[in-house]
mmCIF file of C-alpha atoms in Angstrom:
data_model
loop_
_atom_site.group_PDB
_atom_site.id
_atom_site.type_symbol
_atom_site.label_atom_id
_atom_site.label_comp_id
_atom_site.label_asym_id
_atom_site.label_seq_id
_atom_site.Cartn_x
_atom_site.Cartn_y
_atom_site.Cartn_z
ATOM 1 C CA MET A 1 19.643 -16.083 -8.180
ATOM 2 C CA PRO A 2 17.558 -14.053 -10.698
ATOM 3 C CA GLY A 3 18.770 -10.613 -11.700
ATOM 4 C CA ARG A 4 16.954 -7.393 -10.936
ATOM 5 C CA ARG A 5 15.695 -7.034 -14.490
ATOM 6 C CA ALA A 6 14.134 -10.489 -14.380
ATOM 7 C CA ILE A 7 12.495 -9.780 -11.035
ATOM 8 C CA ARG A 8 11.118 -6.439 -12.223
ATOM 9 C CA ALA A 9 9.827 -8.110 -15.378
ATOM 10 C CA GLN A 10 8.044 -10.670 -13.217
ATOM 11 C CA ARG A 11 6.396 -7.914 -11.134
ATOM 12 C CA LYS A 12 5.295 -6.141 -14.313
ATOM 13 C CA ARG A 13 3.916 -9.414 -15.685
ATOM 14 C CA HIS A 14 1.794 -9.905 -12.575
ATOM 15 C CA GLU A 15 0.472 -6.346 -12.793
ATOM 16 C CA ASP A 16 -0.434 -6.899 -16.460
ATOM 17 C CA ALA A 17 -2.146 -10.181 -15.568
ATOM 18 C CA ALA A 18 -4.324 -8.455 -12.973
ATOM 19 C CA GLY A 19 -5.233 -5.768 -15.506
ATOM 20 C CA TRP A 20 -6.167 -8.325 -18.171
ATOM 21 C CA LEU A 21 -8.244 -10.294 -15.680
ATOM 22 C CA LEU A 22 -10.329 -7.246 -14.814
ATOM 23 C CA ARG A 23 -10.688 -6.145 -18.443
ATOM 24 C CA ASN A 24 -11.748 -9.633 -19.532
ATOM 25 C CA ARG A 25 -14.718 -9.406 -17.150
ATOM 26 C CA GLU A 26 -16.218 -6.543 -19.139
ATOM 27 C CA THR A 27 -19.036 -7.219 -21.563
ATOM 28 C CA GLY A 28 -18.744 -6.159 -25.190
ATOM 29 C CA GLN A 29 -14.970 -6.363 -25.145
ATOM 30 C CA PRO A 30 -13.621 -5.224 -28.562
ATOM 31 C CA ALA A 31 -12.182 -7.904 -30.823
ATOM 32 C CA ALA A 32 -8.898 -6.009 -31.001
ATOM 33 C CA GLU A 33 -8.547 -6.141 -27.215
ATOM 34 C CA LYS A 34 -9.303 -9.871 -27.182
ATOM 35 C CA ALA A 35 -6.643 -10.379 -29.826
ATOM 36 C CA ALA A 36 -4.171 -8.306 -27.821
ATOM 37 C CA PHE A 37 -4.859 -10.464 -24.787
ATOM 38 C CA ARG A 38 -4.256 -13.673 -26.733
ATOM 39 C CA ALA A 39 -1.032 -12.221 -28.142
ATOM 40 C CA TRP A 40 0.098 -11.300 -24.629
ATOM 41 C CA LEU A 41 -0.621 -14.843 -23.421
ATOM 42 C CA ASP A 42 1.346 -16.342 -26.307
ATOM 43 C CA GLU A 43 4.291 -13.988 -25.801
ATOM 44 C CA ALA A 44 5.822 -16.117 -23.054
ATOM 45 C CA PRO A 45 4.862 -19.105 -20.892
ATOM 46 C CA GLU A 46 5.437 -16.885 -17.846
ATOM 47 C CA ASN A 47 2.561 -14.646 -18.959
ATOM 48 C CA ARG A 48 0.151 -17.574 -18.952
ATOM 49 C CA ARG A 49 1.333 -18.662 -15.502
ATOM 50 C CA ALA A 50 0.888 -15.129 -14.153
ATOM 51 C CA TYR A 51 -2.641 -15.005 -15.560
ATOM 52 C CA GLU A 52 -3.445 -18.369 -13.999
ATOM 53 C CA ALA A 53 -2.232 -17.023 -10.643
ATOM 54 C CA ALA A 54 -4.541 -14.032 -11.034
ATOM 55 C CA GLU A 55 -7.418 -16.356 -11.895
ATOM 56 C CA GLN A 56 -6.690 -18.316 -8.736
ATOM 57 C CA LEU A 57 -7.059 -15.153 -6.684
ATOM 58 C CA MET A 58 -10.324 -14.411 -8.474
ATOM 59 C CA GLY A 59 -11.404 -17.934 -7.552
ATOM 60 C CA GLU A 60 -10.764 -17.074 -3.921
ATOM 61 C CA ALA A 61 -13.121 -14.136 -4.355
ATOM 62 C CA ARG A 62 -15.807 -16.430 -5.792
ATOM 63 C CA THR A 63 -15.252 -18.805 -2.876
ATOM 64 C CA ALA A 64 -15.761 -15.893 -0.499
ATOM 65 C CA ILE A 65 -19.078 -15.180 -2.189
ATOM 66 C CA ALA A 66 -20.170 -18.794 -1.945
ATOM 67 C CA SER A 67 -19.221 -19.003 1.737
ATOM 68 C CA ASP A 68 -21.209 -15.901 2.676
ATOM 69 C CA PRO A 69 -24.874 -16.898 3.069
ATOM 70 C CA ALA A 70 -26.124 -13.414 2.292
ATOM 71 C CA LEU A 71 -24.194 -13.342 -0.987
ATOM 72 C CA ALA A 72 -24.631 -16.998 -1.907
ATOM 73 C CA ASP A 73 -28.433 -16.808 -1.548
ATOM 74 C CA PHE A 74 -28.745 -13.501 -3.375
ATOM 75 C CA GLU A 75 -30.841 -13.841 -6.507
ATOM 76 C CA VAL A 76 -31.534 -11.532 -9.391
ATOM 77 C CA LYS A 77 -35.218 -11.680 -10.336
ATOM 78 C CA PRO A 78 -35.717 -9.898 -13.646
ATOM 79 C CA ARG A 79 -38.990 -10.306 -15.521
ATOM 80 C CA SER A 80 -37.422 -11.717 -18.653
ATOM 81 C CA ALA A 81 -35.525 -14.709 -19.971
ATOM 82 C CA THR A 82 -32.246 -12.918 -19.361
ATOM 83 C CA LYS A 83 -32.197 -13.976 -15.713
ATOM 84 C CA PRO A 84 -29.382 -16.539 -16.085
ATOM 85 C CA VAL A 85 -27.237 -14.018 -17.980
ATOM 86 C CA LEU A 86 -27.830 -11.265 -15.445
ATOM 87 C CA GLY A 87 -27.117 -13.648 -12.598
ATOM 88 C CA THR A 88 -23.814 -14.616 -14.177
ATOM 89 C CA LEU A 89 -22.887 -10.983 -14.777
ATOM 90 C CA LEU A 90 -23.750 -10.108 -11.197
ATOM 91 C CA THR A 91 -21.563 -12.927 -9.870
ATOM 92 C CA LEU A 92 -18.680 -11.810 -12.051
ATOM 93 C CA ALA A 93 -19.103 -8.214 -10.922
ATOM 94 C CA MET A 94 -19.158 -9.253 -7.287
ATOM 95 C CA ALA A 95 -16.121 -11.488 -7.773
ATOM 96 C CA GLY A 96 -14.230 -8.669 -9.464
ATOM 97 C CA THR A 97 -15.124 -6.297 -6.648
ATOM 98 C CA LEU A 98 -13.947 -8.805 -4.077
ATOM 99 C CA PHE A 99 -10.786 -9.455 -6.091
ATOM 100 C CA ILE A 100 -9.954 -5.792 -5.601
ATOM 101 C CA ALA A 101 -11.268 -5.710 -2.018
ATOM 102 C CA LEU A 102 -9.122 -8.738 -1.157
ATOM 103 C CA ASP A 103 -6.129 -6.806 -2.510
ATOM 104 C CA GLY A 104 -5.693 -9.169 -5.452
ATOM 105 C CA PRO A 105 -3.581 -6.765 -7.576
ATOM 106 C CA MET A 106 -1.315 -5.908 -4.629
ATOM 107 C CA ARG A 107 -0.995 -9.554 -3.591
ATOM 108 C CA LEU A 108 0.352 -10.312 -7.057
ATOM 109 C CA ARG A 109 3.055 -7.659 -6.631
ATOM 110 C CA ALA A 110 4.037 -7.979 -2.969
ATOM 111 C CA ASP A 111 6.276 -10.446 -1.154
ATOM 112 C CA ALA A 112 4.976 -9.431 2.276
ATOM 113 C CA MET A 113 1.813 -7.596 3.340
ATOM 114 C CA SER A 114 0.022 -6.558 6.504
ATOM 115 C CA GLY A 115 -3.708 -6.341 6.976
ATOM 116 C CA THR A 116 -5.818 -3.822 8.863
ATOM 117 C CA GLY A 117 -4.435 -3.501 12.366
ATOM 118 C CA GLU A 118 -1.519 -5.908 11.749
ATOM 119 C CA MET A 119 2.118 -4.874 12.330
ATOM 120 C CA PRO A 120 4.207 -7.989 11.567
ATOM 121 C CA VAL A 121 7.987 -8.300 11.855
ATOM 122 C CA PHE A 122 9.859 -10.562 9.442
ATOM 123 C CA THR A 123 13.471 -11.352 8.616
ATOM 124 C CA LEU A 124 14.947 -11.088 5.122
ATOM 125 C CA ALA A 125 17.394 -13.560 3.609
ATOM 126 C CA ASP A 126 20.418 -11.487 4.690
ATOM 127 C CA GLY A 127 19.293 -11.197 8.317
ATOM 128 C CA SER A 128 17.856 -7.685 8.018
ATOM 129 C CA THR A 129 14.510 -7.225 9.771
ATOM 130 C CA VAL A 130 11.439 -5.330 8.611
ATOM 131 C CA GLN A 131 8.372 -4.316 10.591
ATOM 132 C CA LEU A 132 5.350 -3.304 8.557
ATOM 133 C CA ASN A 133 2.783 -0.819 9.737
ATOM 134 C CA ALA A 134 -0.851 -1.789 9.212
ATOM 135 C CA SER A 135 -2.102 -1.992 5.600
ATOM 136 C CA SER A 136 1.418 -1.936 4.175
ATOM 137 C CA ALA A 137 3.210 -4.007 1.534
ATOM 138 C CA VAL A 138 6.770 -4.606 0.336
ATOM 139 C CA ALA A 139 8.540 -6.550 -2.390
ATOM 140 C CA TYR A 140 12.210 -7.424 -2.232
ATOM 141 C CA ASP A 141 14.758 -7.966 -4.991
ATOM 142 C CA TYR A 142 17.991 -9.591 -3.807
ATOM 143 C CA THR A 143 20.817 -10.249 -6.253
ATOM 144 C CA ALA A 144 24.534 -10.997 -5.973
ATOM 145 C CA GLY A 145 25.320 -7.265 -6.016
ATOM 146 C CA HIS A 146 22.283 -5.505 -4.555
ATOM 147 C CA ARG A 147 19.660 -5.697 -1.835
ATOM 148 C CA THR A 148 16.565 -3.746 -2.809
ATOM 149 C CA VAL A 149 13.229 -3.530 -0.992
ATOM 150 C CA ARG A 150 10.306 -1.753 -2.632
ATOM 151 C CA LEU A 151 7.783 -0.171 -0.288
ATOM 152 C CA LEU A 152 4.628 -0.557 -2.348
ATOM 153 C CA ARG A 153 2.266 0.897 0.218
ATOM 154 C CA GLY A 154 2.238 2.183 3.770
ATOM 155 C CA GLN A 155 5.135 2.303 6.211
ATOM 156 C CA ALA A 156 8.002 0.082 7.332
ATOM 157 C CA TYR A 157 10.866 0.135 9.814
ATOM 158 C CA PHE A 158 14.171 -1.430 8.724
ATOM 159 C CA GLU A 159 17.102 -2.734 10.745
ATOM 160 C CA VAL A 160 19.793 -3.527 8.188
ATOM 161 C CA ALA A 161 22.290 -6.395 8.508
ATOM 162 C CA ARG A 162 25.866 -5.507 7.556
ATOM 163 C CA ASP A 163 27.043 -6.696 4.143
ATOM 164 C CA ALA A 164 30.098 -4.943 2.720
ATOM 165 C CA THR A 165 29.544 -6.460 -0.729
ATOM 166 C CA ARG A 166 25.938 -5.386 -1.273
ATOM 167 C CA SER A 167 24.193 -2.063 -0.699
ATOM 168 C CA PHE A 168 20.733 -1.999 0.906
ATOM 169 C CA THR A 169 18.214 0.313 -0.756
ATOM 170 C CA VAL A 170 14.546 0.988 -0.093
ATOM 171 C CA GLU A 171 12.526 2.316 -3.030
ATOM 172 C CA ALA A 172 9.362 4.220 -2.089
ATOM 173 C CA GLY A 173 7.817 5.619 -5.236
ATOM 174 C CA SER A 174 10.491 7.797 -6.836
ATOM 175 C CA THR A 175 12.481 8.040 -3.604
ATOM 176 C CA ARG A 176 15.545 5.826 -3.075
ATOM 177 C CA VAL A 177 16.895 5.400 0.459
ATOM 178 C CA THR A 178 20.325 3.750 0.720
ATOM 179 C CA ALA A 179 21.403 2.526 4.150
ATOM 180 C CA LEU A 180 24.827 3.316 5.554
ATOM 181 C CA GLY A 181 24.805 0.585 8.213
ATOM 182 C CA THR A 182 21.643 1.760 9.857
ATOM 183 C CA ALA A 183 18.090 1.532 11.169
ATOM 184 C CA PHE A 184 15.431 3.785 9.684
ATOM 185 C CA ASP A 185 11.728 4.245 8.999
ATOM 186 C CA VAL A 186 10.085 4.977 5.628
ATOM 187 C CA ARG A 187 6.504 6.131 5.202
ATOM 188 C CA LEU A 188 4.886 6.368 1.771
ATOM 189 C CA GLY A 189 2.033 8.809 2.380
ATOM 190 C CA ASP A 190 -0.670 10.032 0.039
ATOM 191 C CA THR A 191 1.287 13.168 -0.901
ATOM 192 C CA GLU A 192 4.727 12.815 0.677
ATOM 193 C CA THR A 193 7.471 10.352 1.577
ATOM 194 C CA ASP A 194 8.955 10.531 5.100
ATOM 195 C CA VAL A 195 12.291 9.024 6.157
ATOM 196 C CA THR A 196 13.308 8.978 9.829
ATOM 197 C CA VAL A 197 16.776 7.705 10.824
ATOM 198 C CA THR A 198 17.200 6.116 14.252
ATOM 199 C CA HIS A 199 20.756 4.784 13.857
ATOM 200 C CA ASN A 200 23.738 5.902 11.755
ATOM 201 C CA ALA A 201 22.740 7.485 8.400
ATOM 202 C CA VAL A 202 21.119 7.059 4.986
ATOM 203 C CA LEU A 203 21.469 8.661 1.565
ATOM 204 C CA ILE A 204 18.230 9.776 -0.075
ATOM 205 C CA ALA A 205 17.936 10.397 -3.805
ATOM 206 C CA LEU A 206 15.016 11.159 -6.106
ATOM 207 C CA GLU A 207 14.822 9.080 -9.265
ATOM 208 C CA GLY A 208 15.531 11.214 -12.320
ATOM 209 C CA ALA A 209 16.253 14.375 -10.280
ATOM 210 C CA ASP A 210 19.320 16.556 -10.697
ATOM 211 C CA GLN A 211 19.659 17.136 -6.951
ATOM 212 C CA ALA A 212 22.579 15.520 -5.153
ATOM 213 C CA PRO A 213 21.705 12.718 -2.711
ATOM 214 C CA LEU A 214 20.711 13.997 0.709
ATOM 215 C CA ARG A 215 22.501 12.566 3.747
ATOM 216 C CA VAL A 216 20.198 12.100 6.735
ATOM 217 C CA THR A 217 21.746 11.116 10.055
ATOM 218 C CA GLN A 218 20.529 9.666 13.334
ATOM 219 C CA GLY A 219 17.885 11.862 14.942
ATOM 220 C CA GLU A 220 16.875 13.507 11.659
ATOM 221 C CA ARG A 221 13.819 13.266 9.437
ATOM 222 C CA ALA A 222 13.507 14.056 5.727
ATOM 223 C CA ILE A 223 10.210 14.812 3.987
ATOM 224 C CA TYR A 224 9.765 14.787 0.202
ATOM 225 C CA GLN A 225 6.641 16.430 -1.197
ATOM 226 C CA ARG A 226 6.016 14.396 -4.333
ATOM 227 C CA SER A 227 3.769 16.943 -6.048
ATOM 228 C CA THR A 228 6.345 19.746 -5.868
ATOM 229 C CA GLY A 229 9.587 17.786 -5.599
ATOM 230 C CA THR A 230 10.615 19.828 -2.559
ATOM 231 C CA ARG A 231 12.495 18.273 0.342
ATOM 232 C CA GLN A 232 12.898 19.245 3.962
ATOM 233 C CA ILE A 233 15.202 17.921 6.656
ATOM 234 C CA GLY A 234 15.032 18.564 10.366
ATOM 235 C CA PRO A 235 15.410 17.042 13.818
ATOM 236 C CA SER A 236 13.194 14.133 14.812
ATOM 237 C CA ASP A 237 12.303 12.496 18.090
ATOM 238 C CA GLY A 238 12.645 8.770 17.385
ATOM 239 C CA LEU A 239 10.141 7.848 20.109
ATOM 240 C CA THR A 240 7.536 10.095 18.508
ATOM 241 C CA ALA A 241 8.289 9.100 14.924
ATOM 242 C CA LEU A 242 8.115 5.396 15.738
ATOM 243 C CA ALA A 243 5.124 5.600 18.059
ATOM 244 C CA TRP A 244 3.178 3.539 15.508
ATOM 245 C CA ARG A 245 5.241 0.510 16.575
ATOM 246 C CA ARG A 246 3.646 0.892 20.033
ATOM 247 C CA GLY A 247 0.163 1.308 18.572
ATOM 248 C CA GLN A 248 0.159 5.092 18.987
ATOM 249 C CA LEU A 249 -0.108 8.099 16.718
ATOM 250 C CA VAL A 250 1.664 11.170 18.106
ATOM 251 C CA VAL A 251 0.870 14.378 16.226
ATOM 252 C CA ASP A 252 1.846 17.974 16.861
ATOM 253 C CA ASN A 253 -0.115 20.475 14.785
ATOM 254 C CA ALA A 254 -0.598 17.895 12.010
ATOM 255 C CA PRO A 255 -3.320 18.276 9.356
ATOM 256 C CA LEU A 256 -6.494 16.270 9.885
ATOM 257 C CA SER A 257 -5.860 14.577 6.521
ATOM 258 C CA HIS A 258 -2.703 12.976 7.989
ATOM 259 C CA VAL A 259 -4.573 11.698 11.047
ATOM 260 C CA VAL A 260 -7.345 10.194 8.907
ATOM 261 C CA GLU A 261 -4.808 8.592 6.558
ATOM 262 C CA GLU A 262 -3.221 6.801 9.527
ATOM 263 C CA MET A 263 -6.607 5.860 11.000
ATOM 264 C CA ASN A 264 -7.609 4.206 7.741
ATOM 265 C CA ARG A 265 -4.681 1.773 8.049
ATOM 266 C CA HIS A 266 -6.298 0.324 11.156
ATOM 267 C CA PHE A 267 -9.980 0.668 10.238
ATOM 268 C CA SER A 268 -11.814 -2.040 8.304
ATOM 269 C CA GLY A 269 -14.135 0.480 6.653
ATOM 270 C CA ARG A 270 -13.279 3.889 5.247
ATOM 271 C CA ILE A 271 -13.023 7.316 6.870
ATOM 272 C CA VAL A 272 -13.386 10.372 4.630
ATOM 273 C CA ILE A 273 -13.253 14.129 5.217
ATOM 274 C CA ALA A 274 -16.122 16.162 3.774
ATOM 275 C CA ASN A 275 -14.018 18.972 2.264
ATOM 276 C CA GLY A 276 -10.501 20.201 1.680
ATOM 277 C CA GLU A 277 -10.716 23.081 4.141
ATOM 278 C CA LEU A 278 -11.546 20.695 6.967
ATOM 279 C CA ALA A 279 -8.761 18.345 5.856
ATOM 280 C CA ARG A 280 -6.247 21.153 6.499
ATOM 281 C CA ARG A 281 -7.416 21.754 10.100
ATOM 282 C CA ARG A 282 -4.646 21.043 12.627
ATOM 283 C CA VAL A 283 -4.609 18.360 15.315
ATOM 284 C CA SER A 284 -2.292 17.612 18.266
ATOM 285 C CA GLY A 285 -2.220 14.778 20.753
ATOM 286 C CA THR A 286 -1.230 11.196 21.481
ATOM 287 C CA LEU A 287 -3.827 8.809 20.088
ATOM 288 C CA ALA A 288 -4.326 5.059 20.389
ATOM 289 C CA ILE A 289 -4.409 4.485 16.639
ATOM 290 C CA ALA A 290 -6.495 1.300 16.697
ATOM 291 C CA ASP A 291 -9.219 2.862 18.875
ATOM 292 C CA THR A 292 -11.225 4.540 16.132
ATOM 293 C CA ASN A 293 -14.096 5.581 18.384
ATOM 294 C CA ALA A 294 -11.784 7.270 20.899
ATOM 295 C CA ILE A 295 -10.005 9.212 18.149
ATOM 296 C CA LEU A 296 -13.301 10.354 16.628
ATOM 297 C CA ILE A 297 -14.448 11.625 20.029
ATOM 298 C CA HIS A 298 -11.136 13.494 20.388
ATOM 299 C CA LEU A 299 -11.564 15.056 16.940
ATOM 300 C CA GLU A 300 -15.154 16.062 17.653
ATOM 301 C CA GLN A 301 -14.083 17.835 20.828
ATOM 302 C CA ALA A 302 -10.846 19.357 19.527
ATOM 303 C CA LEU A 303 -12.066 20.503 16.112
ATOM 304 C CA ARG A 304 -15.810 20.843 16.757
ATOM 305 C CA VAL A 305 -16.631 18.489 13.925
ATOM 306 C CA THR A 306 -19.356 15.883 13.603
ATOM 307 C CA THR A 307 -19.062 12.322 12.363
ATOM 308 C CA ASN A 308 -21.707 10.331 10.498
ATOM 309 C CA ARG A 309 -21.627 6.555 10.012
ATOM 310 C CA ILE A 310 -23.132 4.918 6.938
ATOM 311 C CA GLY A 311 -22.359 1.221 7.203
ATOM 312 C CA PRO A 312 -18.558 0.831 6.944
ATOM 313 C CA LEU A 313 -18.185 4.502 5.911
ATOM 314 C CA ILE A 314 -17.475 7.332 8.357
ATOM 315 C CA ILE A 315 -17.770 10.923 7.145
ATOM 316 C CA ILE A 316 -16.153 13.760 9.107
ATOM 317 C CA ARG A 317 -17.877 17.086 8.482
#
């Protein structure tokens, strides 16, 4: 079984491959950068394999273009002999955009992902179970001495199988949550990390911080504000905290920015708030998170806001 260093190196290699793939699409790439790319490829056979995997994902993006009649039939009609060049550049630009839209970089890093509106449950090698919220992703590193799951994006609920020889840790950004024979929920938000314990207890530590690990027990919730490094702990209603598993969002005087962040997990387009003052307005209620229209009507009535749709974009103002 590969060690943690080897697994982390592999993740980093995939991230580098995605970065090189996107940079290599750019025109007028400096000779020094091209040389650096060749040197990176020659560094190790694993680098070349990672780049080939990234190219395969880019190929899926090109296939998506070819299979869409509107995109496949699109033609650039310049009035010069540069038409073939411009057409090629346009295809590459579209493929690169789709590579990102299809979550290519994240797919290279993650072992399990959920799409918009999906909330899958899967079992890890040790028998622990994980349920992902919509638009979430995890990677797991299991070795002879450790069980580590990295929450790369979104939210996940963990029910941990007992193993006296190996600790079980969830890494969410700089936050490390170590299970003490337990079930718990971790949410990696835009500005904060939330941990809610529904059974037994966990220890929470911040990477590189001088603070002692924080013990959070059943019925408690800890919130770390990443920008300030502050942490709060208080009581939590498990039914409310885990309402997302039932397709609900239960909020009590929560900022509108939080509601929109959760809505975006389940919405195929993008919802944005027009200004920061509006984002701080407070909302309460029990909302069916996948019913975007119903939530928007609730927000319009509760906050006296208006919503404007521009294709897949919704603006709250």
